[in-house]
């Protein structure tokens, strides 16, 4: 195992000083060695290096062949869990670090994350991947249910997004390294917030900033919802638009209820007759054909009563009301 | 994401139910009374479609059931009594907690504001303070618009606005199509 370890050492040392092309050459040679190692049987416990390489080898191969940041982040994610499950961490943690560093440097030129020091990246790699895995789920759930979301999960995901943004935006290595080392020590349930360069790091401003980010995220959702808000920048104007929209909707409700009250001498709406009548008159074109399809896209226009009831999925309790309604005629 | 179609269906169901109960109680009503009844049953149906998950719906139902005349309508639309009681409890406790929280936050802000000093150019400070004042004014207006909005903090206010806008849109669509359809029926 010794000579192999030494060769990897020299390889990794060599790559630190080489340019991209040299790195590519070295990577090819490294992959050859990896393949050899994989093919060689590695069942003994003493051969921890091969055991180490066996599992991250496909991951490392992927990393080496495509030195893009996306792969760096995405590809290891499914493998990390397997690794963590079946790994017995030997004394060759130095080897792991070096291997990781090598694979990280393979994608150095394109990866923004590698602005920070190597030590941080190794710790980051192991800690980031499960976090990113977890992050994708809350992000999905957030988009699915923006209103019924768990506040702690959201906070975590939003703060992890913050951390990503800030990692990419940070310029000074030392400051971010210091911040990272202090805040990476915290465990997952705690909230991770990275201070930007030149900003205070006391808890008040951090919490306030987190709150601001939350509010801004919600405001973006609102902007998408309200028509015509996308082009406007600035909170006050967006709020103006939202207020106008809500007021107009409320006014429309008032007018429509007045209209409905004027139409019928008594408050009863015979939906059955409405729907049998509309089948004839809908084809005129006077009727805003947008409205009905919007409302009941699945209901056929010529629906008879049975179909309509099916669409509604009335249970037995509701049906007497329906029949009562038709009898009121 | 809640499908808008099912929301509208549920709203229409409950709204029609409200109509039946309303018309069975009173025989002849003026236009304005009818309009009020229609609007009220529509609002309550909309709020109950949310089933107490959102603050504005609870506030709407609570304010509707405060007047004695509309209480029975609320009860009938909502169904069993227990649901209404739960909603009332939620809303009342929420309001109390929120008002206390707001008061304590104001005290904290006042005490913290004395410590913090702003060190930026006077023009920047002026611009930012103007912008902040505008935003605060707008949020006050928004709070007055949304039912039960007085008690919420900014984050939940925006969430409630989102949900409220979606529900209002569904309500408007349903009402409009019903109005058009019934007008067609009456004219034919």
XYZ file of N, CA, C and O in Angstrom, chain A residues 66-242:
708
model
N -15.447 15.459 -15.353
C -16.218 16.662 -15.661
C -15.938 17.703 -14.601
O -16.598 17.750 -13.583
N -14.968 18.515 -14.818
C -14.576 19.505 -13.813
C -15.506 20.711 -13.761
O -15.069 21.832 -13.882
N -16.778 20.447 -13.642
C -17.703 21.546 -13.526
C -18.230 21.604 -12.121
O -18.320 20.617 -11.445
N -18.608 22.785 -11.711
C -19.045 22.950 -10.327
C -20.321 22.202 -10.057
O -20.553 21.707 -8.985
N -21.173 22.125 -11.060
C -22.460 21.455 -10.840
C -22.242 20.008 -10.471
O -22.851 19.485 -9.554
N -21.334 19.379 -11.209
C -21.092 17.978 -10.929
C -20.507 17.806 -9.544
O -20.804 16.874 -8.833
N -19.657 18.738 -9.229
C -19.013 18.630 -7.923
C -20.045 18.594 -6.828
O -19.930 17.881 -5.859
N -21.071 19.395 -7.015
C -22.080 19.482 -5.977
C -23.067 18.348 -6.096
O -23.423 17.696 -5.138
N -23.495 18.071 -7.319
C -24.624 17.150 -7.491
C -24.185 15.704 -7.433
O -24.824 14.890 -6.798
N -23.082 15.411 -8.088
C -22.735 13.991 -8.256
C -22.448 13.295 -6.939
O -22.916 12.190 -6.727
N -21.693 13.893 -6.059
C -21.376 13.127 -4.857
C -22.557 12.911 -3.950
O -22.523 12.079 -3.080
N -23.587 13.652 -4.146
C -24.686 13.604 -3.181
C -25.229 12.202 -2.980
O -25.360 11.747 -1.851
N -25.558 11.461 -4.044
C -26.110 10.135 -3.767
C -25.087 9.169 -3.211
O -25.453 8.207 -2.543
N -23.824 9.413 -3.482
C -22.840 8.456 -3.013
C -22.449 8.682 -1.579
O -21.987 7.767 -0.924
N -22.592 9.887 -1.142
C -22.077 10.214 0.191
C -22.752 9.369 1.248
O -22.135 8.901 2.192
N -24.051 9.191 1.093
C -24.775 8.431 2.107
C -24.255 7.001 2.157
O -24.054 6.435 3.217
N -24.043 6.405 0.964
C -23.509 5.046 0.961
C -22.167 4.999 1.648
O -21.875 4.122 2.440
N -21.360 5.986 1.301
C -20.029 6.003 1.867
C -20.108 6.077 3.370
O -19.455 5.345 4.088
N -20.919 6.988 3.815
C -20.981 7.189 5.257
C -21.509 5.949 5.940
O -21.183 5.676 7.086
N -22.372 5.238 5.242
C -22.910 4.049 5.890
C -21.880 2.961 6.033
O -21.775 2.301 7.059
N -21.060 2.756 4.999
C -20.212 1.578 5.008
C -18.750 1.892 5.251
O -17.897 1.056 5.050
N -18.475 3.080 5.650
C -17.082 3.449 5.856
C -16.620 3.096 7.242
O -17.270 3.419 8.214
N -15.455 2.507 7.330
C -14.793 2.493 8.632
C -13.606 3.408 8.474
O -12.671 3.107 7.740
N -13.653 4.536 9.108
C -12.599 5.526 8.921
C -11.289 5.021 9.477
O -11.132 4.885 10.677
N -10.369 4.771 8.607
C -9.087 4.256 9.080
C -8.194 5.392 9.516
O -8.625 6.531 9.594
N -6.943 5.064 9.716
C -6.035 6.119 10.098
C -5.607 6.940 8.898
O -4.888 7.910 9.032
N -6.012 6.552 7.709
C -5.595 7.275 6.516
C -6.549 8.408 6.200
O -6.911 8.611 5.071
N -6.935 9.141 7.243
C -7.786 10.294 6.963
C -7.027 11.314 6.136
O -7.590 12.037 5.332
N -5.694 11.332 6.334
C -4.900 12.238 5.517
C -5.029 11.914 4.049
O -5.089 12.789 3.196
N -5.097 10.595 3.754
C -5.236 10.182 2.365
C -6.569 10.637 1.788
O -6.653 11.089 0.653
N -7.608 10.495 2.646
C -8.929 10.918 2.176
C -8.891 12.386 1.813
O -9.367 12.819 0.768
N -8.280 13.147 2.712
C -8.260 14.584 2.477
C -7.522 14.916 1.215
O -7.943 15.767 0.430
N -6.403 14.216 1.044
C -5.619 14.507 -0.147
C -6.369 14.112 -1.393
O -6.348 14.815 -2.399
N -7.039 12.980 -1.326
C -7.809 12.547 -2.494
C -8.921 13.537 -2.787
O -9.154 13.909 -3.938
N -9.553 13.975 -1.722
C -10.636 14.932 -1.920
C -10.089 16.236 -2.479
O -10.671 16.831 -3.375
N -8.981 16.637 -1.930
C -8.388 17.892 -2.389
C -8.031 17.802 -3.857
O -8.252 18.721 -4.622
N -7.483 16.649 -4.221
C -7.122 16.472 -5.614
C -8.355 16.577 -6.506
O -8.352 17.258 -7.516
N -9.408 15.876 -6.094
C -10.602 15.918 -6.928
C -11.199 17.306 -6.938
O -11.746 17.745 -7.929
N -11.028 18.004 -5.839
C -11.563 19.366 -5.792
C -10.761 20.255 -6.712
O -11.289 21.059 -7.457
N -9.437 20.094 -6.688
C -8.612 20.946 -7.539
C -8.802 20.645 -8.997
O -8.566 21.482 -9.842
N -9.233 19.449 -9.313
C -9.487 19.119 -10.712
C -10.529 20.049 -11.289
O -10.485 20.434 -12.440
N -11.419 20.439 -10.472
C -12.446 21.350 -10.964
C -12.229 22.757 -10.482
O -13.149 23.547 -10.377
N -11.013 23.082 -10.141
C -10.743 24.346 -9.456
C -11.084 25.549 -10.319
O -11.704 26.491 -9.867
N -10.657 25.488 -11.568
C -10.773 26.686 -12.376
C -12.208 27.091 -12.586
O -12.521 28.256 -12.742
N -13.093 26.137 -12.616
C -14.476 26.485 -12.912
C -15.323 26.633 -11.673
O -16.421 27.160 -11.735
N -14.791 26.171 -10.569
C -15.664 26.104 -9.400
C -15.498 27.327 -8.538
O -14.420 27.613 -8.066
N -16.544 28.033 -8.331
C -16.470 29.230 -7.489
C -16.233 28.881 -6.046
O -15.671 29.648 -5.299
N -16.720 27.721 -5.660
C -16.620 27.361 -4.260
C -15.191 27.214 -3.812
O -14.906 27.296 -2.637
N -14.301 26.960 -4.741
C -12.937 26.683 -4.335
C -12.133 27.935 -4.098
O -10.921 27.893 -4.046
N -12.789 29.037 -3.960
C -12.051 30.228 -3.587
C -11.513 30.091 -2.178
O -10.498 30.662 -1.825
N -12.260 29.380 -1.360
C -11.807 29.186 0.014
C -10.705 28.149 0.054
O -10.431 27.469 -0.942
N -10.064 28.060 1.205
C -8.921 27.163 1.324
C -9.317 25.712 1.164
O -10.474 25.343 1.238
N -8.343 24.877 0.975
C -8.645 23.482 0.698
C -9.212 22.789 1.912
O -10.096 21.957 1.808
N -8.664 23.141 3.067
C -9.143 22.468 4.280
C -10.628 22.708 4.458
O -11.384 21.813 4.802
N -11.005 23.941 4.179
C -12.424 24.237 4.352
C -13.242 23.475 3.343
O -14.340 23.053 3.619
N -12.676 23.319 2.128
C -13.491 22.652 1.119
C -13.715 21.206 1.483
O -14.767 20.653 1.233
N -12.685 20.584 2.074
C -12.905 19.180 2.419
C -13.990 19.054 3.454
O -14.880 18.214 3.353
N -13.882 19.923 4.469
C -14.947 19.840 5.471
C -16.262 20.270 4.875
O -17.313 19.742 5.212
N -16.168 21.209 3.947
C -17.396 21.681 3.307
C -18.033 20.587 2.490
O -19.235 20.404 2.487
N -17.152 19.868 1.759
C -17.676 18.846 0.855
C -18.513 17.842 1.593
O -19.608 17.493 1.183
N -17.927 17.386 2.723
C -18.674 16.348 3.431
C -19.916 16.911 4.072
O -20.917 16.233 4.176
N -19.819 18.175 4.506
C -20.988 18.716 5.197
C -21.987 19.319 4.238
O -23.162 19.394 4.539
N -21.498 19.750 3.079
C -22.409 20.427 2.159
C -23.329 19.441 1.467
O -24.466 19.735 1.199
N -22.754 18.278 1.142
C -23.534 17.388 0.277
C -24.829 16.930 0.912
O -25.876 17.051 0.309
N -24.775 16.405 2.167
C -26.075 16.023 2.721
C -26.961 17.232 2.915
O -28.170 17.148 2.801
N -26.316 18.370 3.189
C -27.148 19.557 3.385
C -27.834 19.932 2.093
O -28.989 20.310 2.081
N -27.091 19.788 0.967
C -27.720 20.162 -0.282
C -28.816 19.181 -0.622
O -29.819 19.533 -1.191
N -28.582 17.906 -0.243
C -29.624 16.927 -0.470
C -30.872 17.333 0.254
O -31.971 17.390 -0.275
N -30.638 17.654 1.545
C -31.791 18.034 2.361
C -32.376 19.324 1.835
O -33.573 19.541 1.872
N -31.495 20.170 1.325
C -31.983 21.487 0.899
C -32.934 21.345 -0.261
O -33.902 22.059 -0.368
N -32.654 20.400 -1.173
C -33.523 20.308 -2.348
C -34.925 19.941 -1.944
O -35.891 20.394 -2.511
N -35.060 19.111 -0.886
C -36.410 18.730 -0.482
C -37.187 19.893 0.087
O -38.290 20.161 -0.348
N -36.585 20.635 1.058
C -37.381 21.765 1.546
C -37.644 22.795 0.467
O -38.671 23.434 0.472
N -36.726 22.918 -0.476
C -36.983 23.887 -1.544
C -38.192 23.459 -2.339
O -39.039 24.259 -2.704
N -38.280 22.124 -2.577
C -39.437 21.640 -3.324
C -40.699 21.854 -2.543
O -41.691 22.354 -3.044
N -40.636 21.436 -1.281
C -41.851 21.582 -0.494
C -42.209 23.038 -0.351
O -43.364 23.393 -0.257
N -41.186 23.860 -0.328
C -41.506 25.273 -0.211
C -42.270 25.744 -1.426
O -43.219 26.479 -1.334
N -41.801 25.297 -2.569
C -42.506 25.764 -3.761
C -43.874 25.138 -3.850
O -44.796 25.724 -4.380
N -44.012 23.912 -3.310
C -45.323 23.274 -3.407
C -46.300 23.919 -2.453
O -47.438 24.186 -2.792
N -45.838 24.139 -1.271
C -46.767 24.675 -0.285
C -46.155 25.909 0.336
O -45.582 25.833 1.394
N -46.275 26.985 -0.316
C -45.629 28.187 0.220
C -46.234 28.666 1.514
O -45.655 29.431 2.228
N -47.418 28.220 1.810
C -48.093 28.771 2.964
C -48.134 27.819 4.140
O -48.297 28.226 5.256
N -47.984 26.567 3.849
C -48.142 25.637 4.944
C -46.800 24.995 5.229
O -46.681 23.798 5.250
N -45.800 25.806 5.351
C -44.464 25.217 5.465
C -43.979 25.267 6.892
O -44.337 26.146 7.668
N -43.125 24.335 7.198
C -42.535 24.304 8.514
C -41.545 25.452 8.647
O -40.611 25.542 7.861
N -41.705 26.298 9.615
C -40.842 27.495 9.669
C -39.374 27.165 9.904
O -38.500 27.813 9.356
N -39.104 26.129 10.702
C -37.695 25.830 10.954
C -37.019 25.316 9.706
O -35.909 25.696 9.383
N -37.702 24.433 8.976
C -37.101 23.887 7.757
C -36.858 24.998 6.757
O -35.808 25.089 6.153
N -37.827 25.873 6.655
C -37.686 26.983 5.718
C -36.511 27.847 6.088
O -35.708 28.228 5.266
N -36.461 28.130 7.372
C -35.377 28.992 7.835
C -34.048 28.385 7.446
O -33.168 29.043 6.935
N -33.940 27.078 7.680
C -32.697 26.397 7.374
C -32.393 26.492 5.898
O -31.300 26.809 5.492
N -33.380 26.214 5.066
C -33.119 26.171 3.635
C -32.781 27.557 3.129
O -31.867 27.725 2.358
N -33.491 28.545 3.653
C -33.231 29.907 3.178
C -31.851 30.341 3.628
O -31.110 30.955 2.892
N -31.495 29.929 4.839
C -30.184 30.346 5.300
C -29.097 29.612 4.553
O -28.023 30.138 4.350
N -29.374 28.384 4.137
C -28.349 27.706 3.348
C -28.209 28.375 2.002
O -27.141 28.480 1.461
N -29.315 28.844 1.470
C -29.228 29.575 0.209
C -28.394 30.827 0.417
O -27.582 31.187 -0.412
N -28.641 31.477 1.539
C -27.850 32.673 1.855
C -26.386 32.339 1.866
O -25.574 33.037 1.290
N -26.090 31.236 2.508
C -24.680 30.871 2.634
C -24.089 30.660 1.252
O -22.997 31.109 0.969
N -24.824 30.015 0.364
C -24.299 29.803 -0.990
C -24.043 31.121 -1.675
O -22.998 31.348 -2.233
N -25.041 31.993 -1.588
C -24.880 33.293 -2.235
C -23.654 33.986 -1.690
O -22.880 34.564 -2.418
N -23.514 33.918 -0.373
C -22.432 34.689 0.227
C -21.089 34.050 -0.048
O -20.092 34.726 -0.160
N -21.062 32.751 -0.158
C -19.786 32.115 -0.494
C -19.343 32.562 -1.856
O -18.193 32.895 -2.073
N -20.280 32.629 -2.782
C -19.889 33.031 -4.124
C -19.545 34.498 -4.182
O -18.752 34.923 -4.989
N -20.177 35.288 -3.325
C -19.934 36.718 -3.420
C -18.749 37.183 -2.605
O -18.273 38.288 -2.768
N -18.246 36.363 -1.743
C -17.172 36.824 -0.857
C -15.886 36.923 -1.631
O -15.612 36.145 -2.543
N -15.093 37.901 -1.240
C -13.835 38.099 -1.941
C -12.641 37.695 -1.103
O -11.722 37.073 -1.594
N -12.654 38.050 0.162
C -11.474 37.773 0.983
C -11.548 36.363 1.536
O -12.506 35.987 2.168
N -10.464 35.622 1.321
C -10.468 34.239 1.778
C -10.431 34.184 3.285
O -11.103 33.411 3.915
N -9.628 35.018 3.879
C -9.392 34.887 5.316
C -10.665 35.122 6.085
O -11.005 34.395 6.997
N -11.402 36.134 5.698
C -12.619 36.464 6.441
C -13.614 35.328 6.353
O -14.165 34.887 7.340
N -13.791 34.825 5.115
C -14.779 33.761 4.979
C -14.294 32.496 5.640
O -15.064 31.745 6.203
N -12.965 32.292 5.579
C -12.437 31.092 6.225
C -12.708 31.158 7.710
O -13.135 30.187 8.318
N -12.469 32.345 8.283
C -12.709 32.485 9.720
C -14.168 32.260 10.037
O -14.515 31.528 10.961
N -15.019 32.873 9.229
C -16.448 32.695 9.492
C -16.860 31.253 9.338
O -17.608 30.717 10.134
N -16.333 30.636 8.275
C -16.724 29.253 8.016
C -16.325 28.362 9.164
O -17.083 27.550 9.635
N -15.070 28.516 9.597
C -14.608 27.602 10.626
C -15.388 27.800 11.905
O -15.621 26.858 12.639
N -15.809 29.034 12.158
C -16.572 29.239 13.381
C -17.975 28.718 13.252
O -18.539 28.190 14.190
N -18.547 28.848 12.070
C -19.949 28.488 11.959
C -20.165 27.104 11.409
O -21.243 26.571 11.506
N -19.150 26.514 10.801
C -19.324 25.152 10.346
C -19.325 24.186 11.502
O -19.744 23.057 11.380
N -18.800 24.647 12.623
C -18.764 23.754 13.766
C -20.157 23.459 14.275
O -20.379 22.466 14.958
N -21.121 24.325 13.943
C -22.475 24.108 14.436
C -23.102 22.946 13.697
O -22.770 22.664 12.562
N -24.012 22.313 14.370
C -24.697 21.168 13.788
C -25.853 21.621 12.922
O -26.210 22.795 12.891
N -26.465 20.657 12.261
C -27.484 20.965 11.255
C -28.715 21.672 11.814
O -29.194 22.610 11.229
N -29.281 21.259 12.967
C -30.521 21.886 13.409
C -30.354 23.367 13.682
O -31.311 24.114 13.658
N -29.137 23.792 13.941
C -28.946 25.208 14.205
C -28.911 25.972 12.894
O -28.650 25.429 11.850
N -29.116 27.232 13.023
C -29.251 28.053 11.833
C -27.895 28.567 11.403
O -27.127 29.067 12.221
N -27.587 28.401 10.112
C -26.297 28.864 9.620
C -26.488 30.150 8.855
O -27.194 30.181 7.872
N -25.841 31.177 9.324
C -25.882 32.418 8.574
C -24.458 32.917 8.422
O -23.699 32.916 9.370
N -24.154 33.326 7.238
C -22.793 33.818 6.992
C -22.824 35.326 6.936
O -23.647 35.913 6.256
N -21.903 35.959 7.654
C -21.844 37.412 7.625
C -21.117 37.856 6.366
O -20.100 37.293 5.991
N -21.669 38.854 5.749
C -20.996 39.393 4.575
C -19.822 40.248 5.003
O -19.685 40.616 6.172
N -18.984 40.589 4.051
C -17.788 41.343 4.390
C -18.194 42.737 4.838
O -18.964 43.421 4.177
N -17.683 43.163 5.963
C -17.955 44.507 6.449
C -19.282 44.652 7.150
O -19.708 45.760 7.416
N -19.951 43.540 7.481
C -21.228 43.653 8.174
C -21.107 43.100 9.578
O -20.315 42.228 9.840
N -21.939 43.609 10.448
C -21.874 43.184 11.843
C -22.320 41.740 11.978
O -23.136 41.245 11.216
N -21.775 41.087 12.980
C -22.107 39.681 13.156
C -22.830 39.417 14.459
O -22.889 38.296 14.912
N -23.365 40.447 15.075
C -24.093 40.148 16.311
C -25.454 39.571 15.976
O -25.967 39.707 14.875
N -26.031 38.942 16.978
C -27.210 38.132 16.706
C -28.383 38.969 16.220
O -29.193 38.522 15.428
N -28.451 40.206 16.712
C -29.601 41.041 16.321
C -29.619 41.288 14.817
O -30.613 41.070 14.151
N -28.484 41.744 14.307
C -28.474 42.069 12.887
C -28.581 40.812 12.039
O -29.175 40.822 10.968
N -28.018 39.723 12.535
C -28.146 38.475 11.794
C -29.603 38.056 11.692
O -30.100 37.708 10.622
N -30.268 38.106 12.839
C -31.668 37.700 12.835
C -32.487 38.626 11.950
O -33.378 38.193 11.212
N -32.139 39.915 12.037
C -32.884 40.863 11.215
C -32.656 40.590 9.744
O -33.586 40.640 8.940
N -31.424 40.290 9.415
C -31.127 40.023 8.012
C -31.852 38.772 7.536
O -32.371 38.724 6.414
N -31.884 37.762 8.405
C -32.617 36.548 8.036
C -34.081 36.866 7.787
O -34.705 36.370 6.843
N -34.623 37.718 8.670
C -36.019 38.097 8.510
C -36.223 38.822 7.193
O -37.214 38.590 6.476
N -35.297 39.716 6.879
C -35.384 40.454 5.627
C -35.394 39.520 4.435
O -36.165 39.720 3.487
N -34.526 38.513 4.514
C -34.457 37.590 3.380
C -35.767 36.856 3.220
O -36.259 36.653 2.106
N -36.356 36.463 4.353
C -37.640 35.776 4.295
C -38.684 36.653 3.630
O -39.415 36.231 2.723
N -38.725 37.890 4.088
C -39.728 38.804 3.554
C -39.511 39.013 2.061
O -40.467 39.032 1.272
N -38.262 39.132 1.665
C -38.006 39.347 0.241
C -38.413 38.154 -0.598
O -38.919 38.309 -1.717
N -38.203 36.968 -0.055
C -38.625 35.782 -0.803
C -40.136 35.776 -1.001
O -40.641 35.505 -2.101
N -40.868 36.106 0.074
C -42.323 36.123 -0.059
C -42.764 37.209 -1.025
O -43.727 37.035 -1.786
N -42.074 38.341 -0.981
C -42.462 39.429 -1.875
C -42.275 39.021 -3.318
O -43.058 39.404 -4.191
N -41.252 38.210 -3.569
C -41.057 37.756 -4.952
C -42.231 36.901 -5.396
O -42.697 37.017 -6.539
N -42.703 36.035 -4.483
C -43.864 35.219 -4.832
C -45.060 36.105 -5.159
O -45.788 35.879 -6.134
N -45.243 37.112 -4.334
C -46.369 38.018 -4.558
C -46.245 38.722 -5.898
O -47.224 38.893 -6.624
N -45.024 39.103 -6.212
C -44.810 39.791 -7.484
C -45.188 38.918 -8.658
O -45.721 39.400 -9.655
N -44.901 37.622 -8.520
C -45.280 36.729 -9.609
C -46.778 36.585 -9.705
O -47.343 36.429 -10.778
N -47.437 36.641 -8.544
C -48.865 36.399 -8.548
C -49.631 37.577 -9.126
O -50.517 37.397 -9.973
N -49.265 38.762 -8.678
C -49.995 39.939 -9.139
C -49.507 40.315 -10.528
O -48.309 40.462 -10.742
N -50.418 40.468 -11.474
C -49.974 40.772 -12.830
C -49.395 42.177 -12.909
O -49.947 43.117 -12.356
N -48.288 42.290 -13.619
C -47.697 43.597 -13.833
C -46.724 44.027 -12.766
O -46.238 45.143 -12.788
N -46.445 43.130 -11.836
C -45.523 43.505 -10.771
C -44.099 43.093 -11.061
O -43.183 43.458 -10.346
N -43.921 42.313 -12.095
C -42.592 41.761 -12.332
C -41.593 42.829 -12.705
O -40.423 42.741 -12.347
N -42.073 43.848 -13.413
C -41.115 44.833 -13.915
C -40.809 45.898 -12.879
O -39.845 46.622 -13.003
N -41.647 45.968 -11.858
C -41.463 47.035 -10.884
C -40.396 46.621 -9.888
O -40.366 45.482 -9.420
N -39.536 47.546 -9.562
C -38.546 47.277 -8.535
C -38.767 48.251 -7.392
O -39.112 49.401 -7.600
N -38.556 47.782 -6.206
C -38.786 48.659 -5.068
C -39.998 48.210 -4.300
O -41.067 47.994 -4.859
N -39.816 48.086 -3.013
C -40.873 47.497 -2.199
C -42.126 48.345 -2.190
O -43.240 47.821 -2.290
N -41.967 49.657 -2.092
C -43.146 50.513 -1.939
C -44.053 50.427 -3.156
O -45.281 50.324 -3.033
N -43.444 50.434 -4.344
C -44.277 50.386 -5.548
C -44.956 49.034 -5.707
O -46.112 48.946 -6.120
N -44.217 47.987 -5.368
C -44.814 46.661 -5.459
C -45.990 46.555 -4.501
O -47.049 46.015 -4.842
N -45.792 47.072 -3.301
C -46.889 47.054 -2.334
C -48.080 47.850 -2.848
O -49.235 47.455 -2.650
N -47.780 48.965 -3.512
C -48.857 49.744 -4.134
C -49.689 48.889 -5.072
O -50.920 48.874 -5.013
N -48.983 48.183 -5.942
C -49.679 47.343 -6.909
C -50.516 46.270 -6.223
O -51.644 45.984 -6.618
N -49.932 45.688 -5.201
C -50.652 44.629 -4.499
C -51.915 45.176 -3.857
O -52.989 44.560 -3.930
